[in-house]
Coordinates of C-alpha atoms in Angstrom, one line a residue:
M1 CA 55.4 -0.5 -30.0
D2 CA 52.5 1.0 -28.0
R3 CA 52.6 -1.4 -25.0
L4 CA 55.0 -3.8 -23.3
V5 CA 52.5 -6.1 -21.5
K6 CA 49.0 -7.4 -21.9
L7 CA 46.4 -8.6 -19.4
D8 CA 44.3 -11.8 -19.5
V9 CA 41.1 -9.9 -18.7
N10 CA 39.2 -6.9 -19.9
E11 CA 37.8 -6.1 -16.5
V12 CA 38.4 -7.4 -13.0
E13 CA 35.5 -8.9 -11.2
I14 CA 35.4 -9.0 -7.4
S15 CA 32.8 -11.2 -5.8
F16 CA 31.5 -9.1 -3.0
K17 CA 30.6 -10.8 0.3
K18 CA 29.4 -9.1 3.4
G19 CA 31.8 -9.0 6.1
H20 CA 34.6 -10.8 4.1
K21 CA 37.9 -9.5 2.7
C22 CA 37.3 -9.9 -1.0
T23 CA 39.9 -10.4 -3.7
A24 CA 40.3 -11.0 -7.4
S25 CA 43.3 -12.2 -9.4
F26 CA 44.5 -11.7 -13.0
R27 CA 47.6 -12.2 -14.9
V28 CA 50.0 -9.8 -16.7
S29 CA 52.3 -11.1 -19.5
N30 CA 55.5 -9.5 -20.8
L31 CA 55.4 -9.1 -24.6
M32 CA 59.2 -8.5 -24.9
H33 CA 61.3 -11.4 -26.2
T34 CA 64.6 -10.3 -24.7
M35 CA 64.1 -7.8 -22.0
S36 CA 62.4 -7.7 -18.6
V37 CA 59.7 -5.2 -17.9
A38 CA 58.8 -3.3 -14.8
V39 CA 55.1 -3.1 -14.1
S40 CA 53.1 -0.5 -11.9
L41 CA 49.4 -1.2 -10.9
T42 CA 47.3 1.6 -9.5
T43 CA 43.5 2.1 -8.9
T44 CA 41.5 5.3 -8.9
N45 CA 40.5 4.6 -5.3
P46 CA 43.5 3.2 -3.5
S47 CA 41.9 3.6 0.0
V48 CA 39.4 0.9 -1.1
Y49 CA 41.2 -1.1 -3.7
S50 CA 44.9 -2.1 -3.4
F51 CA 47.4 -4.7 -4.7
T52 CA 49.5 -7.1 -2.8
K53 CA 52.4 -6.1 -5.0
P54 CA 51.9 -2.7 -6.8
F55 CA 55.4 -2.9 -8.4
S56 CA 57.0 -5.9 -9.9
I57 CA 59.4 -7.2 -12.6
I58 CA 58.4 -9.7 -15.3
P59 CA 61.1 -11.5 -17.2
P60 CA 60.9 -11.7 -21.0
L61 CA 58.0 -13.6 -22.4
S62 CA 56.8 -14.5 -18.9
S63 CA 53.7 -13.7 -16.9
S64 CA 52.9 -12.8 -13.3
S65 CA 49.8 -13.1 -11.3
Y66 CA 48.4 -10.1 -9.3
T67 CA 45.7 -9.9 -6.6
L68 CA 43.4 -7.0 -6.2
V69 CA 42.1 -6.6 -2.7
L70 CA 39.0 -4.9 -1.4
S71 CA 40.8 -3.3 1.5
Q72 CA 38.1 -3.3 4.2
S73 CA 35.7 -6.0 5.3
C74 CA 32.3 -4.3 5.3
N75 CA 28.6 -5.0 5.0
Q76 CA 28.1 -2.4 2.2
P77 CA 30.0 -2.5 -1.1
P78 CA 32.0 0.6 -2.3
F79 CA 29.6 1.2 -5.2
T80 CA 29.3 4.2 -7.4
T81 CA 27.8 4.5 -10.9
C82 CA 31.2 5.7 -12.0
P83 CA 33.3 2.5 -11.6
D84 CA 36.8 2.5 -10.3
V85 CA 39.5 1.4 -12.7
I86 CA 43.0 -0.2 -12.7
T87 CA 45.7 1.5 -14.6
V88 CA 48.6 -0.7 -15.8
K89 CA 51.9 1.0 -16.6
S90 CA 55.1 -0.6 -17.8
S91 CA 58.8 0.4 -18.5
M92 CA 61.6 -1.5 -20.0
L93 CA 64.2 -2.7 -17.5
P94 CA 67.4 -3.7 -19.3
T95 CA 69.2 -4.9 -16.2
G96 CA 66.2 -7.0 -15.2
K97 CA 66.8 -6.0 -11.6
A98 CA 65.5 -3.1 -9.3
N99 CA 64.3 -2.7 -5.8
I100 CA 60.9 -1.3 -4.8
D101 CA 62.2 2.2 -4.2
H102 CA 63.9 2.3 -7.6
L103 CA 60.6 1.1 -9.3
R104 CA 58.6 3.8 -7.4
R105 CA 61.0 6.5 -8.6
L106 CA 60.9 5.0 -12.2
F107 CA 57.2 5.3 -12.4
S108 CA 57.0 8.6 -10.6
R109 CA 58.8 10.4 -13.4
P110 CA 56.7 11.1 -16.5
G111 CA 58.2 10.5 -19.9
P112 CA 58.4 8.3 -22.9
H113 CA 60.0 5.6 -20.9
V114 CA 56.6 4.8 -19.2
F115 CA 54.0 3.0 -21.3
R116 CA 50.3 3.2 -20.4
D117 CA 49.4 -0.4 -21.3
A118 CA 45.8 -0.7 -20.1
V119 CA 43.0 0.9 -18.2
I120 CA 40.4 -1.7 -17.1
P121 CA 37.3 -1.3 -14.9
I122 CA 36.6 -3.0 -11.6
S123 CA 33.3 -4.7 -11.4
L124 CA 31.5 -6.0 -8.2
V125 CA 29.6 -9.2 -8.8
G126 CA 27.8 -11.9 -6.8
A127 CA 24.7 -12.4 -4.8
S128 CA 25.6 -10.1 -1.9
F129 CA 26.2 -7.2 -4.3
A130 CA 23.0 -7.9 -6.2
E131 CA 21.1 -8.0 -2.9
Y132 CA 22.6 -4.5 -2.1
L133 CA 21.4 -3.2 -5.4
I134 CA 17.9 -4.5 -4.8
N135 CA 17.7 -3.0 -1.3
S136 CA 19.0 0.4 -2.6
Q137 CA 15.7 0.8 -4.4
S138 CA 17.3 2.2 -7.5
Q139 CA 15.7 1.4 -10.7
T140 CA 17.8 3.5 -13.2
A141 CA 19.2 2.1 -16.3
D142 CA 22.8 2.4 -15.1
V143 CA 22.1 0.4 -11.9
S144 CA 20.3 -2.2 -14.1
S145 CA 23.5 -2.8 -16.1
Y146 CA 25.5 -3.3 -12.8
F147 CA 22.7 -5.6 -11.5
N148 CA 22.8 -7.8 -14.6
K149 CA 26.5 -8.1 -14.3
A150 CA 26.3 -9.1 -10.7
I151 CA 23.7 -11.8 -11.2
S152 CA 25.7 -13.3 -14.1
R153 CA 28.0 -14.8 -11.5
C154 CA 25.2 -16.2 -9.3
S155 CA 24.0 -19.8 -8.9
A156 CA 20.5 -20.9 -9.6
S157 CA 19.6 -21.0 -5.9
Q158 CA 21.0 -17.6 -5.4
I159 CA 19.0 -16.3 -8.4
T160 CA 15.8 -17.6 -6.8
T161 CA 16.7 -16.0 -3.4
L162 CA 17.3 -12.7 -5.1
L163 CA 14.0 -12.9 -6.9
K164 CA 12.2 -13.1 -3.6
S165 CA 14.1 -10.0 -2.5
A166 CA 13.3 -8.2 -5.7
A167 CA 9.6 -9.0 -5.3
S168 CA 9.7 -7.8 -1.7
A169 CA 11.4 -4.5 -2.8
G170 CA 8.8 -4.2 -5.6
N171 CA 11.4 -3.7 -8.3
P172 CA 9.9 -4.8 -11.7
N173 CA 13.1 -4.4 -13.7
M174 CA 15.1 -6.5 -11.4
I175 CA 12.3 -9.1 -11.2
R176 CA 12.3 -9.4 -15.0
S177 CA 16.1 -9.7 -15.1
L178 CA 16.1 -12.5 -12.5
I179 CA 13.2 -14.3 -14.3
D180 CA 15.1 -14.1 -17.6
V181 CA 18.1 -15.9 -16.1
G182 CA 16.1 -18.7 -14.7
G183 CA 14.6 -17.5 -11.4
N184 CA 11.7 -19.7 -10.1
V185 CA 8.7 -17.5 -10.4
N186 CA 6.6 -19.7 -8.2
C187 CA 9.0 -20.0 -5.3
K188 CA 7.8 -19.1 -1.7
D189 CA 9.2 -17.1 1.1
S190 CA 9.7 -18.5 4.7
K191 CA 6.1 -17.9 5.5
G192 CA 4.8 -19.7 2.4
H193 CA 3.8 -16.5 0.6
S194 CA 4.1 -16.3 -3.1
L195 CA 5.9 -13.6 -5.0
V196 CA 2.7 -12.0 -5.8
S197 CA 2.1 -11.5 -2.1
L198 CA 5.5 -10.0 -1.7
A199 CA 4.9 -7.6 -4.6
V200 CA 1.5 -6.5 -3.2
K201 CA 3.0 -5.8 0.2
A202 CA 5.7 -3.8 -1.5
G203 CA 3.0 -1.8 -3.2
N204 CA 4.4 -1.9 -6.7
F205 CA 1.8 -2.3 -9.4
D206 CA 4.3 -2.9 -12.2
A207 CA 6.0 -5.6 -10.1
L208 CA 2.7 -7.3 -9.6
K209 CA 1.7 -7.2 -13.3
T210 CA 5.2 -8.5 -14.2
L211 CA 4.8 -11.5 -11.9
I212 CA 1.3 -12.3 -13.0
A213 CA 2.4 -12.1 -16.7
S214 CA 5.2 -14.5 -15.9
G215 CA 2.9 -17.1 -14.7
C216 CA 3.3 -16.6 -10.9
V217 CA 0.2 -18.1 -9.1
I218 CA -1.1 -17.8 -5.6
D219 CA -2.0 -20.4 -2.9
R220 CA -5.3 -19.4 -1.4
S221 CA -4.4 -21.3 1.9
T222 CA -1.4 -19.0 2.6
D223 CA -1.5 -16.0 0.3
K224 CA -3.7 -13.3 1.8
V225 CA -3.2 -11.0 -1.2
L226 CA -6.6 -9.2 -0.8
H227 CA -5.7 -8.5 2.9
F228 CA -2.4 -7.0 1.9
A229 CA -4.0 -4.9 -0.9
A230 CA -6.8 -3.8 1.5
E231 CA -4.4 -2.6 4.1
K232 CA -2.8 -0.3 1.4
N233 CA -6.2 0.7 0.0
R234 CA -5.0 -0.5 -3.5
V235 CA -8.2 -1.1 -5.3
D236 CA -6.1 -1.4 -8.5
F237 CA -4.2 -4.3 -7.1
M238 CA -7.4 -6.0 -6.0
E239 CA -8.9 -5.5 -9.4
V240 CA -6.1 -7.1 -11.3
L241 CA -5.8 -9.9 -8.8
W242 CA -9.4 -10.7 -8.9
S243 CA -9.6 -10.7 -12.7
N244 CA -6.5 -12.9 -13.1
N245 CA -6.8 -15.3 -10.2
F246 CA -10.6 -15.6 -9.8
E247 CA -10.6 -19.3 -9.0
R248 CA -7.8 -19.0 -6.5
I249 CA -9.0 -16.0 -4.4
D250 CA -11.6 -16.1 -1.7
V251 CA -12.8 -12.6 -1.0
N252 CA -14.0 -13.8 2.5
S253 CA -10.8 -15.7 3.4
V254 CA -9.6 -15.1 6.9
D255 CA -6.1 -14.5 8.4
P256 CA -4.9 -16.2 11.6
Q257 CA -7.1 -13.6 13.6
G258 CA -10.2 -14.6 11.6
R259 CA -10.3 -11.3 9.9
T260 CA -11.4 -10.9 6.3
P261 CA -10.0 -8.3 3.8
I262 CA -13.0 -6.1 4.8
H263 CA -11.9 -6.2 8.4
I264 CA -8.5 -5.0 7.3
A265 CA -9.9 -2.2 5.2
A266 CA -12.3 -1.2 7.9
S267 CA -9.5 -1.0 10.5
S268 CA -7.6 1.3 8.2
G269 CA -10.6 3.4 7.2
H270 CA -10.3 2.6 3.5
V271 CA -13.8 3.1 2.1
D272 CA -12.8 2.4 -1.5
S273 CA -11.5 -1.0 -0.6
I274 CA -14.6 -1.8 1.4
L275 CA -16.8 -0.9 -1.5
F276 CA -14.8 -3.0 -4.0
L277 CA -14.6 -6.0 -1.7
V278 CA -18.4 -5.9 -1.2
S279 CA -19.0 -5.7 -5.0
I280 CA -17.1 -8.9 -5.5
G281 CA -18.9 -10.8 -2.7
G282 CA -17.3 -9.7 0.5
K283 CA -19.4 -9.8 3.6
A284 CA -19.6 -6.6 5.7
D285 CA -20.9 -8.3 8.9
V286 CA -18.6 -11.3 9.4
L287 CA -17.0 -11.7 12.8
D288 CA -13.4 -12.5 13.6
N289 CA -12.0 -14.9 16.2
K290 CA -12.9 -12.4 19.0
E291 CA -16.4 -11.7 17.4
W292 CA -15.4 -8.3 16.3
S293 CA -17.1 -7.1 13.1
P294 CA -15.5 -4.8 10.6
L295 CA -17.7 -2.1 12.2
H296 CA -16.1 -2.7 15.6
L297 CA -12.6 -2.2 14.0
A298 CA -13.7 1.0 12.3
A299 CA -15.2 2.3 15.6
E300 CA -12.0 1.4 17.4
K301 CA -10.0 3.6 15.1
G302 CA -12.6 6.3 14.7
H303 CA -13.1 6.0 11.0
L304 CA -16.5 7.7 10.4
D305 CA -16.7 7.3 6.7
A306 CA -15.8 3.6 6.9
A307 CA -18.5 3.1 9.5
K308 CA -21.1 4.8 7.4
C309 CA -20.1 2.7 4.4
L310 CA -20.4 -0.5 6.4
L311 CA -23.8 0.3 7.8
K312 CA -25.1 0.6 4.2
F313 CA -24.5 -3.1 3.8
S314 CA -25.5 -4.3 7.3
N315 CA -27.5 -2.2 9.7
Y316 CA -28.0 -4.8 12.4
V317 CA -24.3 -5.3 13.0
K318 CA -24.5 -2.0 14.8
Y319 CA -25.9 -3.9 17.7
A320 CA -23.6 -6.9 17.5
E321 CA -21.6 -7.7 20.7
N322 CA -18.0 -9.1 20.7
K323 CA -16.8 -11.6 23.2
Q324 CA -16.5 -8.8 25.9
G325 CA -20.1 -7.8 25.3
Q326 CA -19.2 -4.6 23.5
T327 CA -21.1 -3.1 20.7
P328 CA -19.3 -0.8 18.1
F329 CA -20.8 2.2 20.0
A330 CA -19.2 0.9 23.3
I331 CA -15.8 0.6 21.4
A332 CA -16.1 4.1 20.1
V333 CA -16.9 5.4 23.6
N334 CA -13.9 3.5 25.2
N335 CA -11.7 5.2 22.6
G336 CA -13.2 8.6 22.9
H337 CA -14.4 8.9 19.3
S338 CA -17.4 11.1 20.0
H339 CA -17.9 11.9 16.4
L340 CA -19.2 8.3 15.9
Y341 CA -21.7 8.4 18.8
D342 CA -24.6 9.7 16.7
L343 CA -24.1 7.1 13.9
L344 CA -23.6 4.1 16.1
H345 CA -26.1 4.8 18.9
L346 CA -27.5 8.3 19.6
G347 CA -29.2 8.5 16.2
D348 CA -31.2 5.3 16.9
E349 CA -32.1 6.6 20.4
L350 CA -33.2 9.8 19.0
H351 CA -35.5 8.2 16.5
R352 CA -37.0 6.0 19.2
A353 CA -37.5 8.9 21.6
A354 CA -39.2 11.0 18.9
R355 CA -41.5 8.1 17.9
I356 CA -42.7 7.4 21.5
G357 CA -42.9 11.0 22.5
D358 CA -40.1 10.9 25.1
V359 CA -39.3 14.6 25.1
N360 CA -36.6 14.3 27.7
G361 CA -35.0 11.5 25.7
V362 CA -35.1 13.7 22.5
S363 CA -33.5 16.6 24.4
S364 CA -30.8 14.3 26.0
C365 CA -29.8 12.7 22.7
I366 CA -29.5 16.1 21.0
E367 CA -27.4 17.4 23.9
E368 CA -25.1 14.4 23.7
G369 CA -24.4 15.1 20.0
A370 CA -27.1 13.3 18.0
N371 CA -27.8 14.8 14.6
V372 CA -31.4 16.1 14.6
N373 CA -31.7 15.5 10.9
Q374 CA -30.1 12.0 10.9
R375 CA -31.8 9.7 8.4
D376 CA -32.6 6.0 8.9
Q377 CA -32.5 3.4 6.2
N378 CA -35.8 4.7 4.7
G379 CA -34.6 8.2 4.7
W380 CA -36.8 9.2 7.6
T381 CA -35.6 11.8 10.1
P382 CA -36.7 11.9 13.7
L383 CA -39.2 14.6 12.6
H384 CA -40.8 12.2 10.2
R385 CA -41.3 9.7 13.0
A386 CA -42.7 12.2 15.5
A387 CA -45.0 13.7 12.9
F388 CA -46.3 10.3 11.8
K389 CA -47.0 9.2 15.4
G390 CA -48.5 12.6 16.3
Q391 CA -46.0 13.3 19.0
I392 CA -46.4 17.1 19.0
E393 CA -44.2 17.8 22.0
S394 CA -41.4 15.8 20.3
V395 CA -42.0 17.8 17.1
K396 CA -41.7 21.1 19.0
V397 CA -38.3 20.1 20.6
L398 CA -37.0 18.8 17.2
L399 CA -38.1 22.0 15.4
S400 CA -36.5 24.2 18.2
H401 CA -33.2 22.4 17.6
G402 CA -33.1 22.9 13.8
A403 CA -35.1 20.0 12.4
K404 CA -35.7 20.6 8.7
V405 CA -39.4 20.6 7.8
E406 CA -39.0 20.2 4.0
V407 CA -36.7 17.2 4.2
V408 CA -38.0 14.3 2.1
D409 CA -37.5 10.5 2.5
K410 CA -36.7 8.0 -0.2
E411 CA -40.2 8.2 -1.5
G412 CA -40.2 12.1 -1.6
Y413 CA -42.4 12.5 1.4
T414 CA -42.0 15.2 4.1
P415 CA -42.9 15.2 7.8
L416 CA -46.1 17.2 6.8
H417 CA -47.1 14.4 4.5
C418 CA -46.6 11.9 7.4
A419 CA -48.8 14.0 9.7
V420 CA -51.5 14.4 7.1
E421 CA -51.6 10.7 6.2
A422 CA -51.8 9.8 9.9
G423 CA -54.5 12.4 10.5
H424 CA -52.6 14.5 13.0
V425 CA -54.1 18.0 12.4
N426 CA -52.2 19.9 15.1
V427 CA -48.9 18.5 14.1
A428 CA -49.6 19.4 10.5
L429 CA -50.6 23.0 11.4
L430 CA -47.5 23.3 13.5
L431 CA -45.2 22.2 10.7
M432 CA -47.0 24.6 8.3
T433 CA -46.3 27.3 10.8
Y434 CA -42.6 26.5 10.5
G435 CA -42.8 26.8 6.8
A436 CA -43.9 23.3 5.6
K437 CA -45.7 23.6 2.2
A438 CA -48.6 21.5 0.9
S439 CA -47.2 21.5 -2.5
V440 CA -45.1 18.4 -2.1
K441 CA -45.1 14.9 -3.5
G442 CA -47.8 12.8 -1.9
L443 CA -49.5 15.5 0.1
S444 CA -51.3 16.8 -3.0
N445 CA -52.5 13.2 -3.6
A446 CA -53.9 12.9 -0.1
S447 CA -57.3 11.0 -0.2
P448 CA -60.6 12.7 0.7
S449 CA -60.8 10.6 3.9
T450 CA -57.5 11.9 5.0
L451 CA -58.5 15.5 4.2
D452 CA -61.7 15.0 6.3
C453 CA -59.4 15.3 9.3
F454 CA -58.8 18.9 8.4
Q455 CA -62.5 19.9 8.0
N456 CA -62.1 22.5 10.8
H457 CA -59.1 23.9 9.0
P458 CA -60.3 25.0 5.5
S459 CA -57.2 26.8 4.6
V460 CA -55.2 23.6 4.8
V461 CA -57.7 21.7 2.7
K462 CA -57.9 24.6 0.2
S463 CA -54.1 24.7 -0.3
I464 CA -54.0 20.8 -0.8
W465 CA -56.9 20.8 -3.3
Q466 CA -55.4 23.7 -5.2
E467 CA -52.2 21.7 -5.6
K468 CA -54.3 18.7 -6.8
E469 CA -56.0 20.8 -9.4
C470 CA -52.7 22.1 -10.6
T471 CA -51.4 18.6 -11.2

């Protein structure tokens, strides 16, 4: 005979609940026909798990019920990946009688009189334990097995609640497990957000793909999935959302503040997101409830690259005023973002001053931080404008502050070409003094009427005609 008793379970499951004293019961039966049996129950972690009666006597062919108690009421389960176990020992008791002290002494002495009848694991189950595992953010295979055990004792409503938690935690393995046991993939959270929204906010791409593959859909009236993705600069999220939910997503949808996904991306300085959103129809110049454009928000946070990107798609928004009458430049000034001054205002002022010959304005803009070689939407620098208008004093100031004479616009024309085309001889000669060359695109194609302006400067005409002959 290798054992005296048997249990009615192969493991003991305790349904864990936060803040409650948790218990689990099982029965032990005496296999002896004519003799009583003494029973000892111990656990590997007696400070956590204990029995209401660790020692007892079971009459012949009888059984007795035992209760395992999770000793402390707590908000966190006593979980380890190496489970605690219960050891069941027995010993024949011919007299059928013994007190607790006698039983304790009986099992404290090793020997053949003590049978080791069973060693069974203790398992934690239920929604509270499953919630704990979700929030622990562990995605190992070992934890997955415990999680699957825990949810096997959950109701349908608990499964769906856990599915929301798993989506919020961005755990794809647990999401799949919960869907497999009947979780409602199209349930909503308290704010009406779909599980897709929760996964996007969690920032887990695998969780997002799992939900989409499982048939989870979004509601364009409540789900601001592109807003959430833009905030995290997750272009990969936006790509898969756009390709799988084209008819349900409005790239220019607004949140309660009237902000589009581009507003959100601009506020965070996420250039990649701005570029993608514009590529699928996002508007870079839309205003929110306070009449703030995405450029206002980029200026507020000092995001230079985002501001540059936005201006590629809408230059006039630079001058848009919000409800307080503030332009993006004013916002940048209020927040001390001097690195934005040139892009949002000083660059324009420098171009204007160079064009009209306002020497003091040119000097003032440069002193305040304007980039002397800043290009406009046509690729013109202030030197192009001053040269074209024949503003030689402006040209002198710009050159003295490092203006590049060989810089070309989008058509490949330099300031020298502008001066020649407009017939400004003195400006052209000054530019050549600073190293401007005639052998550039456009200048070698100058018309005879244009070259007539340089009849008193044969060296200029000669160099131009030499270039024409070479081409």
